[in-house]
Amino acid sequence: MGMTLDLSGLKVVDADTHLIEVGDLWTSRAPAGVEDRVPHVEDVGGEPTWVMEGTPLGPAFRGSVIARDGAKTDTVVARRDFLLEDVHQGAFDISARLAMMDQAKIWAQVVFPNNLGLGGQSVANATTDRALLTTCVEIYNDFTAEMQEQSGGRLLPMAVMPAWDVGDCMREARRAHSLGFRGVNITADPSDQGAPDLADRAWDPLWGVCEELALPVHFHIGNSDTAMSFYDKYFWPSQTENVQWAIGGTMLFIGNARSIVNIICSGMLERHPGLQIVSVESGAGWFPFVLEALEYEMHENAPADFAQLSLTPLEYFQRQIYATTWFETRDLAYLVGRLGEDRILFESDFPHPTCLYPDPLKNASENMRDLSPTAIEKILSGNACRLYKL
């Protein structure tokens, strides 16, 4: 169609952004007596590093490629050199983020963790003290609930789940709902933390709570140690460091395909028809092929199991799964036609390496030029407003 988008009056919702955790996030909120046991920043080998119970969790203040002056920086350089004072203030400061959103004409942003782990998984490796781990999750969720309130409901964090225990997740989901959260964020591999895998019906009570409270369940790429293996195990070692980032980032999408096919085959969606799932930062282009392939494979290899499902994989997607898109251009019209315009969300991925910056809506206008005005409105605004009750 080649149209220029008229977005005046449209409440554009960016369905995937990130928050760089500041150094005193946990220590300033910790109960008396555990201030030195919660995540805090130490110098490890000359690098600021998140540490908990003596265990390094990973580099601190990393993840943003947007510099303080607004320039987009080479991924490897930013990863190596950037400290908190080097990155765009909108990556960690609420007022600066809102100002950036106003400039970009973004009404609301969904916010995910950064160094905590994209599925909140990092702290679980530091200690077996479940009470301390629960405290860490509650502190993070309390902090982001405050952020949502301070932003006037424009920054929408997804509550991190304590995935080492189903009962703890149920309690935290209910607490998150009472705090005003619009959804939850969970690892796809709680078995990494000693809990049953998500195909186990032990998790059904949590899905029931999320269904009851209308809390969408989010699976962000790289949301577990297992999922992150798709990043760091599949490039050939002789590739340059920048190419390794590119290959690793691409393979992370495949990690979410793994999650989606397992979710469908587990019967989770069959047993909880009101449960909504969001595949975050994974793109949309692979969905038609993977869903068709899964239907064929189930028909050929597991017909008895397939017979227990009342819908095809595509039909489950169209009823209960959302995909996110930001860079896809060539086949977006095909994807909308194949998947449906009601199940795709727009995102920018600020401030990560492949984010749409500084003008995400310019990118969206170019990417969506072949879509109908109705589809454009739904992807940029309507679908997210419906999902998050905005």
PDB file of C-alpha atoms in Angstrom, residues 24-181:
ATOM      1  CA  ASP A  24      21.244  -0.653  45.243  1.00  0.00           C
ATOM      2  CA  LEU A  25      17.988  -2.159  43.973  1.00  0.00           C
ATOM      3  CA  TRP A  26      18.112  -5.024  46.486  1.00  0.00           C
ATOM      4  CA  THR A  27      20.385  -3.680  49.237  1.00  0.00           C
ATOM      5  CA  SER A  28      18.295  -0.534  49.759  1.00  0.00           C
ATOM      6  CA  ARG A  29      15.135  -2.603  50.229  1.00  0.00           C
ATOM      7  CA  ALA A  30      16.458  -5.690  52.021  1.00  0.00           C
ATOM      8  CA  PRO A  31      15.136  -6.585  55.482  1.00  0.00           C
ATOM      9  CA  ALA A  32      17.528  -5.976  58.353  1.00  0.00           C
ATOM     10  CA  GLY A  33      20.107  -8.697  58.639  1.00  0.00           C
ATOM     11  CA  VAL A  34      20.250  -9.802  55.001  1.00  0.00           C
ATOM     12  CA  GLU A  35      21.536  -6.640  53.339  1.00  0.00           C
ATOM     13  CA  ASP A  36      24.835  -8.340  52.507  1.00  0.00           C
ATOM     14  CA  ARG A  37      23.159 -11.533  51.280  1.00  0.00           C
ATOM     15  CA  VAL A  38      20.941 -10.103  48.538  1.00  0.00           C
ATOM     16  CA  PRO A  39      22.291  -9.255  45.062  1.00  0.00           C
ATOM     17  CA  HIS A  40      24.803  -6.421  45.206  1.00  0.00           C
ATOM     18  CA  VAL A  41      27.613  -5.105  43.021  1.00  0.00           C
ATOM     19  CA  GLU A  42      31.243  -5.995  43.692  1.00  0.00           C
ATOM     20  CA  ASP A  43      34.456  -5.577  41.739  1.00  0.00           C
ATOM     21  CA  VAL A  44      35.346  -8.992  40.338  1.00  0.00           C
ATOM     22  CA  GLY A  45      38.484  -9.034  38.219  1.00  0.00           C
ATOM     23  CA  GLY A  46      38.188  -5.309  37.623  1.00  0.00           C
ATOM     24  CA  GLU A  47      34.571  -5.537  36.423  1.00  0.00           C
ATOM     25  CA  PRO A  48      31.427  -4.456  38.308  1.00  0.00           C
ATOM     26  CA  THR A  49      29.600  -7.719  38.891  1.00  0.00           C
ATOM     27  CA  TRP A  50      26.341  -8.766  40.503  1.00  0.00           C
ATOM     28  CA  VAL A  51      27.184 -11.068  43.425  1.00  0.00           C
ATOM     29  CA  MET A  52      24.961 -13.013  45.819  1.00  0.00           C
ATOM     30  CA  GLU A  53      26.162 -15.236  48.644  1.00  0.00           C
ATOM     31  CA  GLY A  54      29.657 -15.060  47.167  1.00  0.00           C
ATOM     32  CA  THR A  55      28.443 -16.289  43.777  1.00  0.00           C
ATOM     33  CA  PRO A  56      28.943 -14.013  40.736  1.00  0.00           C
ATOM     34  CA  LEU A  57      25.646 -13.698  38.857  1.00  0.00           C
ATOM     35  CA  GLY A  58      26.996 -11.793  35.873  1.00  0.00           C
ATOM     36  CA  PRO A  59      28.231  -8.364  34.775  1.00  0.00           C
ATOM     37  CA  ALA A  60      26.435  -5.378  36.266  1.00  0.00           C
ATOM     38  CA  PHE A  61      24.880  -2.575  34.227  1.00  0.00           C
ATOM     39  CA  ARG A  62      25.348  -4.361  30.894  1.00  0.00           C
ATOM     40  CA  GLY A  63      22.791  -4.813  28.130  1.00  0.00           C
ATOM     41  CA  SER A  64      22.280  -1.314  26.758  1.00  0.00           C
ATOM     42  CA  VAL A  65      23.875  -0.301  23.475  1.00  0.00           C
ATOM     43  CA  ILE A  66      22.352   3.184  23.670  1.00  0.00           C
ATOM     44  CA  ALA A  67      24.952   5.587  25.031  1.00  0.00           C
ATOM     45  CA  ARG A  68      24.297   8.488  27.396  1.00  0.00           C
ATOM     46  CA  ASP A  69      24.350  10.889  24.429  1.00  0.00           C
ATOM     47  CA  GLY A  70      21.754   8.812  22.545  1.00  0.00           C
ATOM     48  CA  ALA A  71      24.135   7.203  20.069  1.00  0.00           C
ATOM     49  CA  LYS A  72      23.666   3.531  19.248  1.00  0.00           C
ATOM     50  CA  THR A  73      26.956   1.747  19.923  1.00  0.00           C
ATOM     51  CA  ASP A  74      28.636  -1.394  18.615  1.00  0.00           C
ATOM     52  CA  THR A  75      27.401  -4.394  20.612  1.00  0.00           C
ATOM     53  CA  VAL A  76      30.818  -5.760  21.561  1.00  0.00           C
ATOM     54  CA  VAL A  77      32.114  -2.318  22.545  1.00  0.00           C
ATOM     55  CA  ALA A  78      29.061  -1.583  24.706  1.00  0.00           C
ATOM     56  CA  ARG A  79      29.211  -4.998  26.328  1.00  0.00           C
ATOM     57  CA  ARG A  80      32.885  -4.543  27.132  1.00  0.00           C
ATOM     58  CA  ASP A  81      33.091  -0.892  28.113  1.00  0.00           C
ATOM     59  CA  PHE A  82      29.741   0.521  29.235  1.00  0.00           C
ATOM     60  CA  LEU A  83      29.154   1.257  32.910  1.00  0.00           C
ATOM     61  CA  LEU A  84      25.966   2.762  34.306  1.00  0.00           C
ATOM     62  CA  GLU A  85      27.255   6.300  33.748  1.00  0.00           C
ATOM     63  CA  ASP A  86      27.795   5.487  30.066  1.00  0.00           C
ATOM     64  CA  VAL A  87      24.297   4.289  29.149  1.00  0.00           C
ATOM     65  CA  HIS A  88      21.171   6.215  28.212  1.00  0.00           C
ATOM     66  CA  GLN A  89      19.384   7.312  31.381  1.00  0.00           C
ATOM     67  CA  GLY A  90      16.146   5.940  29.981  1.00  0.00           C
ATOM     68  CA  ALA A  91      17.609   2.474  30.460  1.00  0.00           C
ATOM     69  CA  PHE A  92      17.336   2.808  34.246  1.00  0.00           C
ATOM     70  CA  ASP A  93      15.678   6.112  35.212  1.00  0.00           C
ATOM     71  CA  ILE A  94      11.881   6.387  35.121  1.00  0.00           C
ATOM     72  CA  SER A  95      11.656  10.101  34.301  1.00  0.00           C
ATOM     73  CA  ALA A  96      14.192   9.796  31.498  1.00  0.00           C
ATOM     74  CA  ARG A  97      12.391   6.744  30.130  1.00  0.00           C
ATOM     75  CA  LEU A  98       9.057   8.560  30.035  1.00  0.00           C
ATOM     76  CA  ALA A  99      10.659  11.543  28.289  1.00  0.00           C
ATOM     77  CA  MET A 100      12.153   9.209  25.698  1.00  0.00           C
ATOM     78  CA  MET A 101       8.759   7.534  25.210  1.00  0.00           C
ATOM     79  CA  ASP A 102       7.097  10.913  24.709  1.00  0.00           C
ATOM     80  CA  GLN A 103       9.667  11.829  22.082  1.00  0.00           C
ATOM     81  CA  ALA A 104       9.141   8.487  20.331  1.00  0.00           C
ATOM     82  CA  LYS A 105       5.325   8.782  20.621  1.00  0.00           C
ATOM     83  CA  ILE A 106       5.098   5.549  22.611  1.00  0.00           C
ATOM     84  CA  TRP A 107       2.256   5.548  25.121  1.00  0.00           C
ATOM     85  CA  ALA A 108       3.209   2.485  27.183  1.00  0.00           C
ATOM     86  CA  GLN A 109       6.022  -0.049  27.414  1.00  0.00           C
ATOM     87  CA  VAL A 110       6.089  -3.555  28.820  1.00  0.00           C
ATOM     88  CA  VAL A 111       9.263  -3.978  30.884  1.00  0.00           C
ATOM     89  CA  PHE A 112      11.383  -7.085  31.474  1.00  0.00           C
ATOM     90  CA  PRO A 113      14.505  -7.638  33.602  1.00  0.00           C
ATOM     91  CA  ASN A 114      18.060  -7.452  32.409  1.00  0.00           C
ATOM     92  CA  ASN A 115      20.835  -8.738  34.690  1.00  0.00           C
ATOM     93  CA  LEU A 116      18.318 -10.536  36.936  1.00  0.00           C
ATOM     94  CA  GLY A 117      17.870 -12.920  34.018  1.00  0.00           C
ATOM     95  CA  LEU A 118      15.331 -12.457  31.243  1.00  0.00           C
ATOM     96  CA  GLY A 119      13.068 -14.917  33.034  1.00  0.00           C
ATOM     97  CA  GLY A 120      14.270 -13.898  36.496  1.00  0.00           C
ATOM     98  CA  GLN A 121      16.423 -17.016  36.655  1.00  0.00           C
ATOM     99  CA  SER A 122      19.838 -15.712  37.704  1.00  0.00           C
ATOM    100  CA  VAL A 123      19.421 -15.519  41.483  1.00  0.00           C
ATOM    101  CA  ALA A 124      18.242 -19.134  41.715  1.00  0.00           C
ATOM    102  CA  ASN A 125      21.789 -20.332  41.056  1.00  0.00           C
ATOM    103  CA  ALA A 126      23.282 -18.451  44.000  1.00  0.00           C
ATOM    104  CA  THR A 127      21.830 -20.200  47.043  1.00  0.00           C
ATOM    105  CA  THR A 128      19.584 -23.002  48.244  1.00  0.00           C
ATOM    106  CA  ASP A 129      18.040 -20.713  50.866  1.00  0.00           C
ATOM    107  CA  ARG A 130      14.506 -20.540  49.497  1.00  0.00           C
ATOM    108  CA  ALA A 131      13.418 -17.880  51.978  1.00  0.00           C
ATOM    109  CA  LEU A 132      16.237 -15.612  50.813  1.00  0.00           C
ATOM    110  CA  LEU A 133      15.435 -16.293  47.161  1.00  0.00           C
ATOM    111  CA  THR A 134      11.784 -15.453  47.766  1.00  0.00           C
ATOM    112  CA  THR A 135      12.836 -12.204  49.443  1.00  0.00           C
ATOM    113  CA  CYS A 136      14.904 -11.298  46.366  1.00  0.00           C
ATOM    114  CA  VAL A 137      11.966 -11.922  44.032  1.00  0.00           C
ATOM    115  CA  GLU A 138       9.597  -9.945  46.239  1.00  0.00           C
ATOM    116  CA  ILE A 139      12.016  -7.008  46.410  1.00  0.00           C
ATOM    117  CA  TYR A 140      12.318  -6.906  42.624  1.00  0.00           C
ATOM    118  CA  ASN A 141       8.570  -7.142  42.118  1.00  0.00           C
ATOM    119  CA  ASP A 142       7.900  -4.479  44.758  1.00  0.00           C
ATOM    120  CA  PHE A 143      10.410  -2.190  43.047  1.00  0.00           C
ATOM    121  CA  THR A 144       8.847  -2.634  39.619  1.00  0.00           C
ATOM    122  CA  ALA A 145       5.327  -2.238  41.030  1.00  0.00           C
ATOM    123  CA  GLU A 146       6.466   1.130  42.397  1.00  0.00           C
ATOM    124  CA  MET A 147       7.885   1.936  38.962  1.00  0.00           C
ATOM    125  CA  GLN A 148       4.531   1.193  37.338  1.00  0.00           C
ATOM    126  CA  GLU A 149       2.746   3.471  39.803  1.00  0.00           C
ATOM    127  CA  GLN A 150       5.309   6.270  39.452  1.00  0.00           C
ATOM    128  CA  SER A 151       4.999   6.125  35.670  1.00  0.00           C
ATOM    129  CA  GLY A 152       1.248   6.608  35.804  1.00  0.00           C
ATOM    130  CA  GLY A 153       0.723   3.122  34.424  1.00  0.00           C
ATOM    131  CA  ARG A 154       2.827   3.716  31.317  1.00  0.00           C
ATOM    132  CA  LEU A 155       5.607   1.312  32.328  1.00  0.00           C
ATOM    133  CA  LEU A 156       4.190  -2.181  32.705  1.00  0.00           C
ATOM    134  CA  PRO A 157       6.561  -4.664  34.361  1.00  0.00           C
ATOM    135  CA  MET A 158       5.751  -8.360  34.362  1.00  0.00           C
ATOM    136  CA  ALA A 159       6.113  -9.922  37.802  1.00  0.00           C
ATOM    137  CA  VAL A 160       8.983 -12.403  38.090  1.00  0.00           C
ATOM    138  CA  MET A 161       7.965 -15.817  39.408  1.00  0.00           C
ATOM    139  CA  PRO A 162       9.913 -17.846  42.029  1.00  0.00           C
ATOM    140  CA  ALA A 163       9.985 -20.839  39.702  1.00  0.00           C
ATOM    141  CA  TRP A 164      11.701 -23.208  42.117  1.00  0.00           C
ATOM    142  CA  ASP A 165       8.303 -23.933  43.745  1.00  0.00           C
ATOM    143  CA  VAL A 166       4.760 -24.086  42.340  1.00  0.00           C
ATOM    144  CA  GLY A 167       3.157 -22.964  45.588  1.00  0.00           C
ATOM    145  CA  ASP A 168       5.508 -19.998  45.876  1.00  0.00           C
ATOM    146  CA  CYS A 169       4.611 -19.032  42.300  1.00  0.00           C
ATOM    147  CA  MET A 170       0.904 -19.183  43.081  1.00  0.00           C
ATOM    148  CA  ARG A 171       1.315 -16.939  46.112  1.00  0.00           C
ATOM    149  CA  GLU A 172       3.497 -14.461  44.224  1.00  0.00           C
ATOM    150  CA  ALA A 173       1.087 -14.373  41.265  1.00  0.00           C
ATOM    151  CA  ARG A 174      -1.776 -13.483  43.600  1.00  0.00           C
ATOM    152  CA  ARG A 175       0.388 -10.892  45.360  1.00  0.00           C
ATOM    153  CA  ALA A 176       1.434  -9.456  41.992  1.00  0.00           C
ATOM    154  CA  HIS A 177      -2.194  -9.135  40.944  1.00  0.00           C
ATOM    155  CA  SER A 178      -2.949  -7.258  44.169  1.00  0.00           C
ATOM    156  CA  LEU A 179      -0.054  -4.889  43.366  1.00  0.00           C
ATOM    157  CA  GLY A 180      -1.505  -4.083  39.949  1.00  0.00           C
ATOM    158  CA  PHE A 181       0.723  -6.185  37.699  1.00  0.00           C
TER     159      PHE A 181
END
